[in-house]
CSV table of C-alpha atoms in Angstrom, one decimal:
chain,number,residue,atom,x,y,z
G,1,MET,CA,95.3,-92.0,74.2
G,2,LYS,CA,96.9,-93.0,77.6
G,3,GLU,CA,97.9,-96.6,77.5
G,4,ILE,CA,96.7,-98.9,80.3
G,5,LYS,CA,99.3,-99.7,83.2
G,6,TYR,CA,99.2,-102.8,85.0
G,7,LYS,CA,98.6,-102.5,88.6
G,8,ASN,CA,100.8,-105.0,90.1
G,9,ILE,CA,103.8,-105.0,87.6
G,10,ASP,CA,106.2,-106.6,90.2
G,11,ARG,CA,103.9,-109.6,90.3
G,12,LYS,CA,103.6,-110.2,86.7
G,13,ILE,CA,107.5,-109.9,86.5
G,14,GLU,CA,107.8,-112.6,89.4
G,15,LEU,CA,105.2,-114.9,87.7
G,16,PHE,CA,106.9,-114.8,84.2
G,17,ASN,CA,110.5,-115.4,86.0
G,18,TYR,CA,108.8,-118.6,87.9
G,19,LYS,CA,107.6,-119.9,84.8
G,20,ASN,CA,111.1,-119.5,83.1
G,21,ASN,CA,112.6,-121.5,86.0
G,22,ILE,CA,110.0,-124.1,86.3
G,23,ILE,CA,110.2,-124.8,82.3
G,24,LYS,CA,114.1,-124.7,82.6
G,25,TYR,CA,114.6,-126.8,85.9
G,26,ASN,CA,111.7,-129.0,86.1
G,27,ASN,CA,112.2,-132.8,86.6
G,28,LYS,CA,109.3,-133.7,84.2
G,29,VAL,CA,110.4,-132.9,80.8
G,30,ASN,CA,113.9,-131.7,80.1
G,31,TYR,CA,114.1,-128.1,78.4
G,32,GLU,CA,116.9,-126.0,77.5
G,33,GLU,CA,116.8,-122.2,76.8
G,34,ILE,CA,117.5,-121.2,73.0
G,35,GLY,CA,117.8,-118.0,71.6
G,36,LEU,CA,116.3,-116.2,68.5
G,37,GLU,CA,118.4,-117.8,65.9
G,38,GLU,CA,118.4,-121.4,67.4
G,39,PHE,CA,114.7,-120.9,67.5
G,40,PHE,CA,114.6,-120.4,63.7
G,41,ILE,CA,116.7,-123.3,63.1
G,42,LYS,CA,114.8,-125.7,65.4
G,43,VAL,CA,111.6,-124.6,63.5
G,44,PHE,CA,112.5,-124.5,59.9
G,45,SER,CA,115.9,-126.5,59.8
G,46,ARG,CA,115.4,-130.2,58.3
G,47,ASN,CA,118.5,-132.5,57.5
G,48,ASN,CA,120.9,-129.6,58.9
G,49,GLU,CA,119.7,-127.5,56.1
G,50,LEU,CA,117.3,-124.2,56.1
G,51,PRO,CA,114.8,-124.0,53.3
G,52,PHE,CA,115.1,-120.3,52.6
G,53,GLU,CA,116.4,-118.4,49.8
G,54,ASP,CA,119.9,-117.1,49.7
G,55,LYS,CA,120.0,-113.3,50.2
G,56,ARG,CA,119.3,-111.8,46.6
G,57,VAL,CA,121.3,-109.4,44.8
G,58,LYS,CA,119.2,-106.6,43.5
G,59,GLY,CA,118.0,-107.5,40.1
G,60,GLU,CA,118.2,-111.3,40.5
G,61,ASP,CA,115.0,-113.5,40.0
G,62,TYR,CA,113.8,-115.4,43.0
G,63,THR,CA,115.0,-118.9,43.5
G,64,LYS,CA,112.7,-121.5,42.2
G,65,GLY,CA,111.1,-123.7,45.0
G,66,LYS,CA,112.6,-121.8,47.8
G,67,TYR,CA,110.3,-119.9,50.1
G,68,ASN,CA,110.9,-117.9,53.1
G,69,ALA,CA,109.7,-117.2,56.5
G,70,ILE,CA,108.2,-113.8,57.2
G,71,CYS,CA,108.3,-111.5,60.3
G,72,VAL,CA,106.1,-108.7,61.0
G,73,GLU,CA,107.0,-105.8,63.3
G,74,ILE,CA,104.0,-104.3,64.5
G,75,GLY,CA,104.2,-100.7,65.3
G,76,ALA,CA,107.5,-100.3,63.4
G,77,TYR,CA,106.8,-96.7,62.8
G,78,THR,CA,104.0,-94.1,62.7
G,79,LYS,CA,102.5,-91.8,60.1
G,80,LYS,CA,100.0,-88.9,60.3
G,81,ILE,CA,96.6,-89.0,58.9
G,82,LYS,CA,93.6,-86.8,58.7
G,83,ASP,CA,90.4,-88.1,60.1
G,84,LYS,CA,87.4,-85.9,59.7
G,85,GLY,CA,89.9,-82.9,59.3
G,86,GLU,CA,91.7,-83.6,62.4
G,87,GLU,CA,95.4,-84.8,62.2
G,88,LYS,CA,95.9,-88.0,63.9
G,89,GLU,CA,99.3,-90.2,64.4
G,90,VAL,CA,98.9,-93.7,63.8
G,91,SER,CA,101.3,-96.8,64.0
G,92,CYS,CA,102.2,-99.2,61.0
G,93,SER,CA,103.9,-102.6,60.4
G,94,ASN,CA,106.8,-103.7,58.3
G,95,ASN,CA,107.2,-107.2,56.7
G,96,TYR,CA,110.9,-108.7,56.9
G,97,ILE,CA,111.6,-111.7,54.7
G,98,ILE,CA,114.1,-114.1,56.5
G,99,THR,CA,116.7,-115.3,54.2
G,100,ASN,CA,119.2,-118.4,54.8
G,101,ASP,CA,121.9,-116.2,56.5
G,102,LEU,CA,119.4,-115.2,59.2
G,103,GLU,CA,121.1,-111.8,59.1
G,104,ILE,CA,118.0,-109.8,59.5
G,105,LEU,CA,117.2,-111.4,62.9
G,106,GLY,CA,119.9,-109.1,64.8
G,107,ASP,CA,117.5,-106.3,64.1
G,108,PHE,CA,114.8,-107.9,66.3
G,109,TYR,CA,116.7,-108.2,69.6
G,110,ASP,CA,114.7,-106.0,72.3
G,111,ALA,CA,112.1,-105.1,69.6
G,112,ASN,CA,108.7,-104.3,71.1
G,113,PHE,CA,106.6,-106.3,69.1
G,114,VAL,CA,107.5,-108.9,66.4
G,115,ILE,CA,105.7,-112.0,65.4
G,116,THR,CA,106.0,-115.1,63.0
G,117,SER,CA,104.4,-118.3,62.4
G,118,PRO,CA,106.1,-121.7,61.6
G,119,ILE,CA,105.3,-121.4,57.7
G,120,THR,CA,107.1,-120.3,54.8
G,121,TYR,CA,105.7,-118.1,52.1
G,122,ILE,CA,106.4,-116.8,48.3
G,123,GLY,CA,106.7,-113.0,48.1
G,124,ARG,CA,106.6,-110.4,51.0
G,125,THR,CA,103.2,-110.7,52.2
G,126,ARG,CA,101.8,-113.1,55.1
G,127,ASN,CA,98.7,-114.4,54.0
G,128,SER,CA,97.1,-117.7,53.0
G,129,ASN,CA,97.3,-117.2,49.1
G,130,ASN,CA,101.3,-116.8,49.5
G,131,SER,CA,101.5,-119.7,51.9
G,132,ARG,CA,103.6,-122.7,50.8
G,133,THR,CA,105.0,-124.8,53.5
G,134,CYS,CA,104.0,-125.7,57.2
G,135,TYR,CA,106.7,-126.8,59.7
G,136,GLY,CA,104.5,-127.2,62.7
G,137,LEU,CA,101.6,-126.0,64.7
G,138,ALA,CA,101.7,-123.3,67.3
G,139,PHE,CA,99.4,-123.0,70.1
G,140,ASP,CA,98.8,-120.1,72.5
G,141,VAL,CA,97.4,-121.0,75.8
G,142,ASP,CA,96.5,-117.8,77.9
G,143,GLY,CA,95.9,-117.6,81.7
G,144,VAL,CA,99.0,-119.9,82.9
G,145,GLU,CA,100.1,-119.1,86.1
G,146,LYS,CA,102.1,-121.3,88.5
G,147,GLN,CA,99.7,-124.1,88.8
G,148,GLN,CA,99.0,-124.3,85.2
G,149,ILE,CA,102.6,-124.1,84.0
G,150,GLU,CA,103.3,-127.2,86.5
G,151,ASP,CA,100.3,-128.8,85.0
G,152,ILE,CA,101.2,-128.4,81.5
G,153,LEU,CA,104.4,-130.0,82.0
G,154,HIS,CA,102.8,-132.8,84.3
G,155,GLN,CA,100.2,-133.7,81.3
G,156,MET,CA,103.3,-133.5,78.8
G,157,LYS,CA,105.0,-136.2,81.1
G,158,THR,CA,101.8,-138.5,81.3
G,159,GLY,CA,100.9,-138.1,77.6
G,160,PHE,CA,97.6,-136.7,78.1
G,161,ILE,CA,98.6,-133.9,76.0
G,162,PRO,CA,101.8,-133.8,73.4
G,163,THR,CA,105.3,-132.7,74.8
G,164,ALA,CA,106.0,-129.5,72.8
G,165,ASN,CA,109.2,-129.4,71.2
G,166,ILE,CA,109.3,-125.5,71.8
G,167,ILE,CA,108.0,-123.7,74.9
G,168,VAL,CA,107.9,-119.8,74.4
G,169,ASN,CA,107.2,-117.8,77.6
G,170,SER,CA,105.6,-114.6,76.0
G,171,GLY,CA,104.1,-113.1,79.2
G,172,ASN,CA,100.7,-114.0,80.4
G,173,GLY,CA,100.5,-117.4,78.7
G,174,VAL,CA,102.7,-119.7,76.7
G,175,HIS,CA,103.3,-120.7,73.0
G,176,LEU,CA,103.4,-124.4,72.5
G,177,TYR,CA,105.1,-125.5,69.2
G,178,TYR,CA,104.7,-128.8,67.7
G,179,LEU,CA,107.0,-129.4,64.9
G,180,PHE,CA,106.5,-131.8,61.9
G,181,ASP,CA,109.2,-134.3,60.7
G,182,LYS,CA,108.3,-133.7,57.2
G,183,PRO,CA,107.1,-130.1,56.3
G,184,ILE,CA,103.5,-129.9,54.9
G,185,SER,CA,102.7,-128.4,51.5
G,186,LEU,CA,99.8,-126.1,51.9
G,187,PHE,CA,97.3,-127.0,49.0
G,188,GLU,CA,93.9,-125.5,49.6
G,189,ASN,CA,92.4,-128.7,50.8
G,190,ILE,CA,95.3,-129.3,53.0
G,191,LYS,CA,95.0,-125.8,54.8
G,192,TYR,CA,91.3,-126.8,55.5
G,193,LEU,CA,92.3,-130.1,57.1
G,194,LEU,CA,95.0,-128.8,59.3
G,195,LYS,CA,92.6,-125.8,60.4
G,196,ASP,CA,90.2,-128.4,61.7
G,197,PHE,CA,93.0,-130.4,63.1
G,198,LYS,CA,94.4,-127.5,65.0
G,199,TYR,CA,90.9,-126.8,66.3
G,200,GLN,CA,90.6,-130.4,67.8
G,201,LEU,CA,94.2,-130.4,69.4
G,202,THR,CA,93.3,-127.0,70.9
G,203,ASP,CA,90.3,-128.5,72.5
G,204,ILE,CA,92.7,-130.9,74.2
G,205,ILE,CA,95.8,-128.9,75.1
G,206,TRP,CA,93.6,-125.9,76.6
G,207,ASN,CA,91.9,-127.6,79.4
G,208,SER,CA,90.6,-126.5,83.1
G,209,TYR,CA,94.1,-127.6,84.4
G,210,THR,CA,96.4,-125.7,81.9
G,211,SER,CA,94.9,-122.4,81.7
G,212,ASN,CA,92.7,-120.4,84.5
G,213,ILE,CA,90.5,-118.8,81.5
G,214,LYS,CA,87.4,-121.0,80.9
G,215,THR,CA,86.7,-119.8,77.4
G,216,LYS,CA,89.0,-121.6,74.9
G,217,GLN,CA,90.6,-119.5,72.1
G,218,PHE,CA,90.9,-121.3,68.8
G,219,GLN,CA,93.3,-120.1,66.3
G,220,GLY,CA,94.0,-120.8,62.7
G,221,ILE,CA,97.3,-122.3,61.5
G,222,PHE,CA,98.7,-118.7,60.1
G,223,GLN,CA,98.3,-116.9,63.6
G,224,GLY,CA,101.8,-115.3,64.3
G,225,PHE,CA,103.2,-115.1,67.9
G,226,ARG,CA,106.2,-113.3,69.6
G,227,LEU,CA,109.6,-113.9,68.7
G,228,PRO,CA,112.1,-115.1,71.5
G,229,ASP,CA,114.5,-112.1,72.7
G,230,THR,CA,111.9,-109.4,71.8
G,231,LYS,CA,109.8,-107.8,74.5
G,232,THR,CA,106.7,-109.0,76.5
G,233,LYS,CA,103.8,-106.5,76.8
G,234,PHE,CA,105.5,-105.4,80.3
G,235,GLY,CA,109.0,-105.0,78.9
G,236,GLU,CA,110.6,-108.3,79.9
G,237,LYS,CA,112.6,-110.4,77.4
G,238,VAL,CA,110.4,-113.4,75.5
G,239,GLN,CA,112.3,-116.4,76.3
G,240,ALA,CA,112.2,-119.8,74.4
G,241,PHE,CA,113.0,-123.4,75.3
G,242,ALA,CA,113.3,-126.6,73.5
G,243,THR,CA,113.7,-130.3,74.2
G,244,ASN,CA,115.3,-133.0,72.2
G,245,ARG,CA,112.2,-134.8,71.4
G,246,LYS,CA,111.7,-135.9,68.0
G,247,TYR,CA,109.4,-134.1,65.6
G,248,TYR,CA,106.1,-135.4,65.1
G,249,THR,CA,104.2,-137.2,62.2
G,250,VAL,CA,100.6,-135.8,61.8
G,251,SER,CA,99.6,-139.5,62.7
G,252,GLU,CA,101.2,-139.3,66.1
G,253,LEU,CA,99.7,-135.7,67.1
G,254,ASN,CA,96.5,-137.2,65.7
G,255,GLY,CA,96.6,-139.9,68.4
G,256,PHE,CA,96.2,-137.4,71.5
G,257,ILE,CA,92.5,-136.2,70.0
G,258,LYS,CA,90.3,-138.3,72.7
G,259,ASP,CA,87.2,-138.7,70.3
G,260,PRO,CA,88.1,-141.1,67.5
G,261,LYS,CA,85.1,-139.4,65.5
G,262,LYS,CA,87.2,-135.9,65.6
G,263,ARG,CA,90.3,-137.1,64.6
G,264,LEU,CA,91.7,-137.0,61.0
G,265,LYS,CA,90.6,-140.2,58.8
G,266,GLU,CA,93.4,-142.4,57.4
G,267,ASP,CA,93.0,-141.3,53.9
G,268,GLU,CA,92.9,-137.3,55.0
G,269,ILE,CA,96.5,-138.2,56.9
G,270,HIS,CA,97.8,-139.7,53.6
G,271,ILE,CA,96.8,-137.0,51.7
G,272,ILE,CA,98.6,-134.4,53.9
G,273,GLU,CA,101.9,-136.4,54.7
G,274,ASN,CA,102.3,-137.1,50.9
G,275,ALA,CA,101.5,-133.8,49.3
G,276,ILE,CA,104.5,-132.2,47.4
G,277,TYR,CA,104.1,-128.6,46.2
G,278,LYS,CA,105.3,-128.3,42.9
G,279,ARG,CA,106.0,-124.9,41.4
G,280,LYS,CA,104.2,-123.8,38.1
G,281,LYS,CA,106.3,-123.8,35.3
G,282,LEU,CA,105.1,-120.6,33.9
G,283,SER,CA,107.8,-117.9,34.4
G,284,LEU,CA,106.8,-114.2,34.5
G,285,LYS,CA,108.5,-113.9,30.8
G,286,GLU,CA,106.2,-116.6,29.7
G,287,ALA,CA,103.2,-115.1,31.2
G,288,LYS,CA,103.9,-112.0,29.6
G,289,GLU,CA,103.7,-113.7,26.2
G,290,LYS,CA,100.8,-115.9,26.8
G,291,TYR,CA,98.5,-113.5,28.9
G,292,PRO,CA,99.6,-110.1,27.7
G,293,ASP,CA,96.3,-108.3,29.1
G,294,TRP,CA,96.8,-109.9,32.5
G,295,TYR,CA,100.6,-108.8,32.5
G,296,GLU,CA,99.7,-105.3,31.6
G,297,ARG,CA,97.1,-105.1,34.2
G,298,ARG,CA,98.7,-106.7,37.3
G,299,ILE,CA,102.5,-106.2,36.5
G,300,VAL,CA,102.9,-103.0,34.5
G,301,LYS,CA,99.8,-101.2,36.1
G,302,GLY,CA,100.1,-102.9,39.5
G,303,GLN,CA,96.2,-103.3,39.8
G,304,LYS,CA,95.2,-105.7,42.7
G,305,LYS,CA,93.4,-109.1,42.0
G,306,GLY,CA,89.6,-108.6,41.6
G,307,THR,CA,87.6,-109.0,44.8
G,308,TRP,CA,83.8,-108.9,45.7
G,309,HIS,CA,82.7,-105.6,47.3
G,310,ILE,CA,80.5,-105.8,50.2
G,311,LYS,CA,78.5,-102.9,51.5
G,312,ARG,CA,79.9,-101.3,54.5
G,313,ASP,CA,76.6,-102.3,56.5
G,314,LEU,CA,78.6,-105.7,57.3
G,315,TYR,CA,81.4,-103.7,58.8
G,316,ASP,CA,78.9,-101.2,60.8
G,317,TRP,CA,76.9,-104.4,62.0
G,318,TRP,CA,80.0,-105.8,63.5
G,319,LEU,CA,81.3,-102.7,65.1
G,320,ARG,CA,77.7,-102.5,66.8
G,321,LYS,CA,78.6,-106.1,68.1
G,322,CYS,CA,81.9,-105.2,69.4
G,323,TYR,CA,79.9,-102.8,71.8
G,324,SER,CA,77.6,-105.4,72.5
G,325,GLU,CA,77.4,-107.9,75.7
G,326,GLU,CA,78.0,-110.9,73.5
G,327,ILE,CA,81.6,-110.1,73.7
G,328,ARG,CA,83.6,-111.8,76.5
G,329,GLU,CA,87.1,-111.3,78.0
G,330,GLY,CA,88.5,-114.3,76.4
G,331,HIS,CA,87.4,-113.2,72.9
G,332,ARG,CA,88.5,-109.5,72.8
G,333,TYR,CA,91.6,-109.7,70.7
G,334,PHE,CA,89.6,-111.8,68.0
G,335,THR,CA,86.8,-109.5,68.1
G,336,LEU,CA,88.8,-106.8,66.8
G,337,MET,CA,90.7,-108.9,64.7
G,338,ALA,CA,87.4,-109.7,63.0
G,339,LEU,CA,86.8,-106.0,62.6
G,340,SER,CA,90.1,-105.6,60.7
G,341,MET,CA,88.9,-108.6,58.5
G,342,TYR,CA,85.2,-106.8,57.9
G,343,ALA,CA,87.1,-103.6,57.2
G,344,LEU,CA,89.1,-105.3,54.4
G,345,LYS,CA,85.8,-107.0,53.1
G,346,CYS,CA,83.9,-103.8,52.9
G,347,ASN,CA,86.8,-101.5,51.9
G,348,ILE,CA,86.9,-99.5,54.7
G,349,SER,CA,90.0,-97.2,55.1
G,350,GLU,CA,92.8,-98.0,57.5
G,351,GLU,CA,92.3,-94.7,58.9
G,352,GLU,CA,88.6,-95.1,59.9
G,353,LEU,CA,89.5,-98.8,61.3
G,354,LEU,CA,92.2,-97.5,63.5
G,355,ASN,CA,89.8,-94.9,64.7
G,356,ASP,CA,87.1,-97.2,65.6
G,357,ALA,CA,89.5,-99.7,67.0
G,358,TYR,CA,91.1,-97.5,69.5
G,359,LYS,CA,87.6,-96.1,70.6
G,360,LEU,CA,86.8,-99.7,71.8
G,361,LEU,CA,90.0,-99.8,74.2
G,362,GLU,CA,87.7,-98.5,77.3
G,363,LYS,CA,85.0,-101.0,76.3
G,364,MET,CA,87.4,-104.1,76.0
G,365,GLU,CA,89.5,-103.3,79.1
G,366,SER,CA,85.8,-102.9,81.1
G,367,LEU,CA,85.5,-106.6,80.7
G,368,THR,CA,88.8,-107.6,82.4
G,369,THR,CA,88.0,-109.8,85.4
G,370,ASN,CA,91.7,-111.0,85.8
G,371,GLU,CA,94.3,-108.5,87.2
G,372,ASP,CA,96.9,-110.4,84.9
G,373,ASN,CA,94.9,-110.0,81.7
G,374,HIS,CA,94.5,-106.3,81.0
G,375,PHE,CA,93.7,-105.4,77.4
G,376,THR,CA,96.0,-102.7,76.1
G,377,GLU,CA,96.9,-100.7,73.2
G,378,ASP,CA,99.4,-103.5,72.3
G,379,ASP,CA,96.5,-105.8,72.2
G,380,ILE,CA,94.6,-103.4,69.7
G,381,LYS,CA,97.9,-103.1,67.5
G,382,ASP,CA,98.3,-106.9,67.5
G,383,SER,CA,94.8,-107.8,66.5
G,384,LEU,CA,94.9,-104.9,63.6
G,385,ALA,CA,97.5,-107.0,61.9
G,386,ALA,CA,94.8,-109.0,60.4
G,387,PHE,CA,94.4,-105.7,58.1
G,388,LYS,CA,98.0,-105.8,57.0
G,389,GLU,CA,97.9,-109.6,56.4
G,390,ASN,CA,94.8,-109.6,54.0
G,391,TYR,CA,92.3,-111.7,55.8
G,392,ARG,CA,89.8,-110.5,53.1
G,393,THR,CA,88.5,-114.2,52.7
G,394,PHE,CA,88.4,-115.5,56.0
G,395,PRO,CA,85.5,-117.6,56.5
G,396,ARG,CA,82.1,-116.8,58.4
G,397,LYS,CA,82.3,-120.0,60.7
G,398,ASP,CA,86.0,-119.4,61.6
G,399,ILE,CA,84.9,-115.8,62.8
G,400,GLU,CA,82.2,-117.4,64.8
G,401,LYS,CA,84.9,-120.0,66.4
G,402,LEU,CA,87.4,-117.4,67.4
G,403,THR,CA,84.9,-114.7,68.6
G,404,GLY,CA,82.1,-116.6,70.4
G,405,VAL,CA,79.4,-114.6,68.4
G,406,LEU,CA,76.6,-116.3,66.3
G,407,ILE,CA,76.9,-114.8,62.8
G,408,PRO,CA,73.8,-115.8,60.7
G,409,ALA,CA,74.5,-116.6,56.9
G,410,ASN,CA,72.9,-113.9,54.6
G,411,LYS,CA,71.6,-115.5,51.5
G,412,ARG,CA,69.4,-112.9,50.2
G,413,ASN,CA,72.3,-110.4,49.0
G,414,GLY,CA,70.7,-107.7,51.0
G,415,ARG,CA,67.0,-108.3,49.6
G,416,LYS,CA,63.9,-108.7,51.7
G,417,GLN,CA,62.9,-112.1,51.9
G,418,GLU,CA,59.5,-111.5,50.0
G,419,ILE,CA,61.3,-109.9,47.1
G,420,HIS,CA,64.1,-112.5,47.2
G,421,LEU,CA,61.7,-115.5,46.8
G,422,LYS,CA,59.7,-113.6,44.1
G,423,GLY,CA,62.9,-113.6,41.8
G,424,ALA,CA,63.8,-116.9,42.5
G,425,ARG,CA,60.3,-118.2,41.5
G,426,MET,CA,60.7,-116.0,38.5
G,427,LEU,CA,63.9,-117.9,37.5
G,428,GLN,CA,61.9,-121.3,38.1
G,429,GLU,CA,59.1,-120.3,35.8
G,430,LEU,CA,61.6,-119.3,33.1
G,431,ASP,CA,63.4,-122.8,33.4
G,432,ASP,CA,60.2,-124.9,33.6
G,433,PRO,CA,57.1,-122.5,32.2
G,434,ASN,CA,54.9,-125.7,32.5
G,435,SER,CA,55.3,-125.4,36.2
G,436,ASN,CA,56.3,-128.7,36.6
G,437,TRP,CA,59.3,-127.8,39.1
G,438,ARG,CA,57.4,-128.2,42.3
G,439,ASN,CA,55.7,-131.2,43.2
G,440,LYS,CA,52.8,-130.0,45.4
G,441,GLU,CA,51.6,-133.6,46.3
G,442,GLY,CA,54.5,-134.4,48.2
G,443,ARG,CA,56.7,-137.4,48.2
G,444,PRO,CA,54.9,-140.4,46.2
G,445,LYS,CA,53.3,-143.1,48.7
G,446,GLY,CA,55.3,-146.1,48.9
G,447,ALA,CA,58.7,-144.7,47.8
G,448,LYS,CA,61.4,-147.0,48.4
G,449,ASP,CA,64.2,-144.6,48.6
G,450,LYS,CA,64.4,-143.6,52.3
G,451,LYS,CA,67.7,-143.2,52.8
G,452,PRO,CA,69.2,-139.8,53.8
G,453,ARG,CA,70.7,-137.9,50.8
G,454,LYS,CA,74.4,-137.1,51.3
G,455,ASN,CA,74.9,-133.4,51.5
G,456,LYS,CA,76.4,-132.0,48.5
G,457,LYS,CA,78.9,-129.8,50.1
G,458,ASP,CA,80.2,-132.6,52.0
G,459,ILE,CA,80.5,-134.7,48.7
G,460,ILE,CA,82.5,-131.9,47.1
G,461,GLN,CA,84.7,-131.1,50.1
G,462,GLN,CA,85.7,-135.0,50.2
G,463,TRP,CA,86.4,-135.0,46.6
G,464,LYS,CA,88.8,-132.0,46.9
G,465,ILE,CA,90.7,-133.9,49.8
G,466,LYS,CA,91.1,-136.9,47.6
G,467,ASN,CA,92.0,-134.9,44.5
G,468,PRO,CA,94.4,-132.1,45.7
G,469,ASN,CA,95.4,-131.3,42.3
G,470,GLY,CA,91.8,-131.6,40.5
G,471,ASN,CA,89.6,-128.7,39.4
G,472,LYS,CA,86.1,-127.8,39.1
G,473,TYR,CA,85.5,-129.5,35.8
G,474,GLN,CA,86.9,-132.7,36.8
G,475,CYS,CA,84.9,-132.6,40.1
G,476,GLU,CA,81.7,-131.7,38.1
G,477,LYS,CA,82.1,-134.6,35.5
G,478,GLU,CA,83.3,-137.4,38.3
G,479,LEU,CA,80.6,-136.7,40.7
G,480,GLY,CA,77.7,-135.9,38.2
G,481,ILE,CA,77.0,-132.6,40.2
G,482,SER,CA,76.0,-129.5,38.3
G,483,ARG,CA,78.6,-126.8,37.9
G,484,HIS,CA,76.6,-124.2,39.9
G,485,THR,CA,76.6,-126.5,42.9
G,486,VAL,CA,80.4,-127.3,42.4
G,487,ILE,CA,81.4,-123.6,42.4
G,488,LYS,CA,79.1,-122.9,45.3
G,489,TRP,CA,80.8,-125.5,47.6
G,490,TRP,CA,84.3,-125.5,46.2
């Protein structure tokens, strides 16, 4: 497939260089250019010490309590596949673990497409389950030209938006890094809080003055971005700039959210800033003795963790959405990322996903209204990284937020409403054969309890926030809510 070329590459390079010069030489915020290695030190080092493991000798175990950054090179190599009898060549990605010596970074200079996020992980895979510590939040602001970069710096100076510790000029837009003074442990409840926190900050940082694209792009905390000293889409070197502004507390960033109702509450900030990840004491050797069946299945045989299997109808439905008029220019990347997620959920092969995604190139490019915002094969490769990084459990509501497409919840498990309700009534009759479960007379007259009942989901989520180490059983006992309801909203 022929890649789409930019019609005015000289203008793009001129604009890119202009942004570099404005960031470096502006009189509003003092930024100095930094390279790839210094970028990693700025992002991850605290008290002059990197948190990563030392480079391991083959055969040695992982260092307890040490976690690493992971970089992903998209399109690192190609492999041949067969699709309906026809042989095709597809691109594949490589994951790289960053250790204390930072030695592997030397392999990334001038690479076409390498991404990372300000998060450390256990193991080799960049996914939510393996995440351990968050060192900051990175925001991608697209549609940044001459006026927009000047306004970004002006808003930082006036305090309308927070001053970024690092700005990365990545091509069409910029990446703004806000680094935490104390890294944050990523318990499940804290991931939930930080995700919403980042959405609210995005709403402030991405505004009509900082971007020429009206549709804001909301991204999760795990989103990876291009590394400094690698290449932009049009071949120039991605450049990073750092200021000596001190690192942020969550409370400080929270103050930039204009609407008090949308800010994190005091108890939520306390939970985030005081969580400490404690490594579980059970070693692999102990696990073998205590859980021999699990060890045989997962370690010896290498079987993957069990997951729900969803019919491919969901994938096919989203693929049809990709061709619909609901997709807008600012959401193309995330629409294809969602296609990768649904491919995982529905056990669609990587070969089929790649074939479907590349067929969408012409459709996505046809939505281009801005000469500097063409949709290319690089965008497809980038978006398909979600298939490599195992976004299988990415929530429906977040996909709605990222793509701008309404996704109705399916609570009938594929059954027609009549059959679904018939089954529900049968279960109720079994529980209550005297049919007292439904009050056909309605609410008793004169009932005094007219206070609106609190949503069970909110009650359970608030309990999780306040009890980060709690489990379902404790939640059930303390709240007096049925186990089924706790499991439903856990």
